[in-house]
Short mmCIF file of C-alpha atoms in Angstrom, two decimals:
data_model
loop_
_atom_site.label_atom_id
_atom_site.label_comp_id
_atom_site.label_asym_id
_atom_site.label_seq_id
_atom_site.Cartn_x
_atom_site.Cartn_y
_atom_site.Cartn_z
CA GLU B 1 -35.26 12.99 18.10
CA THR B 2 -33.38 14.73 21.26
CA GLY B 3 -30.24 14.82 19.86
CA VAL B 4 -29.10 12.25 21.46
CA THR B 5 -29.04 8.96 19.43
CA GLN B 6 -28.58 5.53 21.26
CA THR B 7 -27.84 2.23 19.13
CA PRO B 8 -28.77 -0.59 19.12
CA ARG B 9 -32.27 0.13 20.65
CA HIS B 10 -32.52 -3.29 21.92
CA LEU B 11 -29.84 -6.02 22.12
CA VAL B 12 -30.09 -9.73 23.50
CA MET B 13 -26.73 -11.02 24.51
CA GLY B 14 -25.79 -14.50 26.47
CA MET B 15 -23.54 -14.38 29.27
CA THR B 16 -20.19 -15.14 27.47
CA ASN B 17 -20.68 -12.20 24.68
CA LYS B 18 -19.01 -9.46 24.05
CA LYS B 19 -20.76 -5.95 22.86
CA SER B 20 -21.04 -2.43 22.70
CA LEU B 21 -23.76 0.23 23.11
CA LYS B 22 -22.90 3.54 21.08
CA CYS B 23 -24.30 6.78 21.97
CA GLU B 24 -23.63 9.74 20.11
CA GLN B 25 -24.97 13.72 21.00
CA HIS B 26 -25.16 16.29 18.25
CA LEU B 27 -26.07 19.40 20.75
CA GLY B 28 -22.31 20.15 21.10
CA HIS B 29 -22.22 19.43 24.78
CA ASN B 30 -19.38 18.61 26.99
CA ALA B 31 -19.78 16.12 29.22
CA MET B 32 -21.76 12.73 28.83
CA TYR B 33 -23.31 10.13 31.05
CA TRP B 34 -24.48 6.58 31.45
CA TYR B 35 -27.36 5.53 33.69
CA LYS B 36 -28.81 2.25 34.18
CA GLN B 37 -32.80 2.11 34.46
CA SER B 38 -34.13 -1.09 36.10
CA ALA B 39 -37.47 -1.86 37.15
CA LYS B 40 -38.84 -0.70 40.69
CA LYS B 41 -35.49 0.92 41.21
CA PRO B 42 -33.98 4.67 40.63
CA LEU B 43 -32.48 5.59 37.76
CA GLU B 44 -28.48 4.75 38.62
CA LEU B 45 -25.68 6.78 37.50
CA MET B 46 -23.06 4.61 36.39
CA PHE B 47 -20.54 7.07 34.68
CA VAL B 48 -19.86 10.85 33.86
CA TYR B 49 -17.34 11.82 31.24
CA SER B 50 -16.32 15.96 31.56
CA LEU B 51 -14.11 16.60 28.74
CA GLU B 52 -13.70 13.15 27.40
CA GLU B 53 -12.13 12.49 31.11
CA ARG B 54 -14.12 9.77 33.40
CA VAL B 55 -14.52 11.78 36.49
CA GLU B 56 -16.69 9.61 38.23
CA ASN B 57 -17.35 5.52 38.35
CA ASN B 58 -20.40 4.72 40.47
CA SER B 59 -18.71 1.20 41.86
CA VAL B 60 -19.73 -0.42 38.60
CA PRO B 61 -18.81 -3.71 37.90
CA SER B 62 -15.19 -4.04 35.60
CA ARG B 63 -17.55 -6.05 33.30
CA PHE B 64 -19.01 -2.83 32.10
CA SER B 65 -16.28 -0.86 30.64
CA PRO B 66 -16.72 2.81 29.21
CA GLU B 67 -15.26 4.63 26.22
CA CYS B 68 -15.23 8.34 25.20
CA PRO B 69 -12.69 8.66 22.31
CA ASN B 70 -14.23 12.73 21.67
CA SER B 71 -16.97 14.96 23.15
CA SER B 72 -19.34 13.42 21.05
CA HIS B 73 -19.62 10.10 21.65
CA LEU B 74 -19.81 7.50 24.05
CA PHE B 75 -19.63 3.53 24.15
CA LEU B 76 -20.71 1.27 27.05
CA HIS B 77 -18.40 -2.07 26.02
CA LEU B 78 -20.00 -4.92 27.97
CA HIS B 79 -18.53 -8.58 28.79
CA THR B 80 -19.23 -11.66 30.77
CA LEU B 81 -22.57 -9.79 32.01
CA GLN B 82 -25.01 -11.59 34.42
CA PRO B 83 -28.37 -12.04 34.04
CA GLU B 84 -29.40 -9.18 36.86
CA ASP B 85 -27.46 -6.73 34.28
CA SER B 86 -31.02 -6.70 31.77
CA ALA B 87 -32.20 -3.37 31.78
CA LEU B 88 -32.40 -0.40 29.95
CA TYR B 89 -29.30 1.41 29.31
CA LEU B 90 -29.56 5.59 29.12
CA CYS B 91 -27.26 7.87 27.72
CA ALA B 92 -27.21 11.57 28.61
CA SER B 93 -25.43 14.99 27.68
CA SER B 94 -25.22 18.41 29.08
CA GLN B 95 -23.09 21.18 28.99
CA ARG B 96 -21.11 21.56 32.22
CA GLY B 97 -22.03 24.34 34.05
CA ASP B 98 -25.38 24.18 32.72
CA TYR B 99 -28.03 21.97 34.09
CA GLY B 100 -30.00 20.55 31.48
CA TYR B 101 -29.45 16.95 30.88
CA THR B 102 -30.54 15.72 27.53
CA PHE B 103 -31.13 12.01 27.28
CA GLY B 104 -31.43 9.30 24.20
CA SER B 105 -34.29 6.88 24.19
CA GLY B 106 -32.26 3.69 25.68
CA THR B 107 -30.65 0.74 24.76
CA ARG B 108 -32.93 -2.49 26.20
CA LEU B 109 -30.44 -5.22 27.06
CA THR B 110 -31.51 -8.77 27.96
CA VAL B 111 -28.85 -11.08 28.99
CA VAL B 112 -29.77 -14.61 28.73
CA ALA P 1 -25.23 11.03 50.70
CA GLN P 2 -27.41 12.62 48.62
CA SER P 3 -30.79 10.62 48.07
CA VAL P 4 -34.29 11.59 46.44
CA SER P 5 -37.34 9.62 47.23
CA GLN P 6 -40.56 9.15 45.80
CA HIS P 7 -43.37 8.61 47.86
CA ASN P 8 -46.07 6.71 45.20
CA HIS P 9 -44.57 4.18 43.20
CA HIS P 10 -47.98 3.44 40.98
CA VAL P 11 -51.09 6.00 40.93
CA ILE P 12 -54.49 5.14 38.98
CA LEU P 13 -56.65 8.43 38.33
CA SER P 14 -59.85 9.11 36.37
CA GLU P 15 -59.31 11.92 33.85
CA ALA P 16 -59.97 15.31 35.35
CA ALA P 17 -59.18 14.24 38.71
CA SER P 18 -56.38 16.53 40.25
CA LEU P 19 -52.71 14.95 40.61
CA GLU P 20 -49.90 15.33 43.31
CA LEU P 21 -46.81 13.15 43.09
CA GLY P 22 -44.78 13.52 46.18
CA CYS P 23 -40.57 14.26 45.85
CA ASN P 24 -38.99 14.66 48.91
CA TYR P 25 -34.58 14.91 48.89
CA SER P 26 -31.89 14.69 51.59
CA TYR P 27 -29.37 17.27 50.69
CA GLY P 28 -28.65 20.20 52.66
CA GLY P 29 -26.61 22.48 50.62
CA THR P 30 -27.79 23.89 47.47
CA VAL P 31 -30.06 22.08 45.30
CA ASN P 32 -31.40 22.14 41.85
CA LEU P 33 -34.48 20.28 41.42
CA PHE P 34 -36.21 18.43 38.48
CA TRP P 35 -39.37 16.24 37.27
CA TYR P 36 -38.96 14.42 34.27
CA VAL P 37 -41.50 12.34 32.26
CA GLN P 38 -41.22 8.99 30.52
CA TYR P 39 -44.35 8.42 28.05
CA PRO P 40 -44.41 4.41 26.87
CA GLY P 41 -41.57 3.78 24.63
CA GLN P 42 -40.40 7.27 24.79
CA HIS P 43 -37.46 8.92 25.93
CA LEU P 44 -37.23 11.12 28.94
CA GLN P 45 -38.25 14.57 28.95
CA LEU P 46 -37.84 17.75 31.22
CA LEU P 47 -41.36 18.31 32.58
CA LEU P 48 -40.05 21.55 34.82
CA LYS P 49 -36.73 22.71 36.94
CA TYR P 50 -35.68 24.35 40.05
CA PHE P 51 -33.01 26.74 40.63
CA SER P 52 -34.03 29.55 42.52
CA GLY P 53 -36.75 32.15 43.14
CA ASP P 54 -40.52 31.84 43.12
CA PRO P 55 -41.13 28.36 44.64
CA LEU P 56 -43.66 27.49 42.17
CA VAL P 57 -42.43 26.48 39.09
CA LYS P 58 -44.77 26.23 36.22
CA GLY P 59 -43.73 23.66 33.33
CA ILE P 60 -44.97 22.02 30.18
CA LYS P 61 -48.42 20.60 29.99
CA GLY P 62 -49.81 22.36 32.57
CA PHE P 63 -47.84 21.11 35.15
CA GLU P 64 -46.24 22.81 38.55
CA ALA P 65 -44.28 21.85 41.59
CA GLU P 66 -43.43 23.53 44.64
CA PHE P 67 -40.72 23.93 46.16
CA ILE P 68 -40.83 23.58 50.31
CA LYS P 69 -37.52 24.21 51.58
CA SER P 70 -38.58 23.35 55.01
CA LYS P 71 -39.68 19.60 53.86
CA PHE P 72 -37.34 19.19 51.64
CA SER P 73 -39.87 18.71 49.09
CA PHE P 74 -40.90 19.10 45.48
CA ASN P 75 -44.05 17.74 44.67
CA LEU P 76 -45.52 17.52 41.29
CA ARG P 77 -49.16 18.75 40.62
CA LYS P 78 -51.28 18.95 37.54
CA PRO P 79 -55.27 20.56 38.47
CA SER P 80 -57.05 18.09 35.67
CA VAL P 81 -55.39 14.91 34.08
CA GLN P 82 -55.93 13.57 31.00
CA TRP P 83 -55.35 10.12 29.66
CA SER P 84 -52.04 11.34 27.64
CA ASP P 85 -50.56 12.10 31.08
CA THR P 86 -49.88 8.17 31.41
CA ALA P 87 -46.71 7.90 31.47
CA GLU P 88 -43.29 7.47 34.24
CA TYR P 89 -42.89 10.53 36.16
CA PHE P 90 -39.16 10.88 38.10
CA CYS P 91 -38.52 13.25 40.80
CA ALA P 92 -34.29 14.39 40.19
CA ALA P 93 -32.10 16.61 42.36
CA MET P 94 -28.53 17.93 41.36
CA SER P 95 -26.05 18.93 44.11
CA ASN P 96 -23.39 21.30 43.02
CA THR P 97 -21.40 19.02 41.80
CA GLY P 98 -23.30 18.70 38.70
CA LYS P 99 -24.74 14.70 39.26
CA LEU P 100 -27.91 14.34 38.69
CA ILE P 101 -29.41 11.69 41.34
CA PHE P 102 -33.14 10.00 40.39
CA GLY P 103 -35.93 8.75 42.61
CA GLN P 104 -37.47 5.39 41.98
CA GLY P 105 -40.46 7.05 39.58
CA THR P 106 -44.07 6.97 40.08
CA THR P 107 -46.28 5.07 37.31
CA LEU P 108 -49.34 7.31 36.35
CA GLN P 109 -51.92 5.52 34.76
CA VAL P 110 -55.15 7.84 33.59
CA LYS P 111 -57.93 6.03 32.76
CA PRO P 112 -60.64 7.52 30.36
#
């Protein structure tokens, strides 16, 4: 266990479904991140939350909607996804001003 | 824009062979550099990091990396690999805004 827990580990959803990915960190960090890991591509930074405020949105389509209700929890709400959105979605946390990111194990998402 | 590139996408070595994985970054300012490893089915783990000081950085499991500012490089090395080093390796750079940007990753396969 890394201190960053992601659920579910695997998710299969249809293109018309709505689902959510959950991330929880037990490290007392004040920043949280969503990354997308696709085969043969660099990890893509999607969203950054610092002190529960979204500070970055890297041109992510609106079918991905993040939510950070408090400093320990981060969600990624999914709706009307496309097959090309199938990937491993990684959550990470850090203490702003420090340089250590701690990653969760990821959610393997398959869109059918 | 800041970017990180890894030259080797797939490396196959025999046990006891020496390893060097290339990493170049494009960013002119102060940069912090990292190598992460992802073993099959596991989360991203930090191998080593460079912030300042001695450009030769030693990490866990016998890995080391050398920061060469003039070449914008941060190559990962290990004198003698083991079968258990089979994994995917990611180079990453962090700018002074705190964003962690990853390279495409290198898959290392070590044959026993």
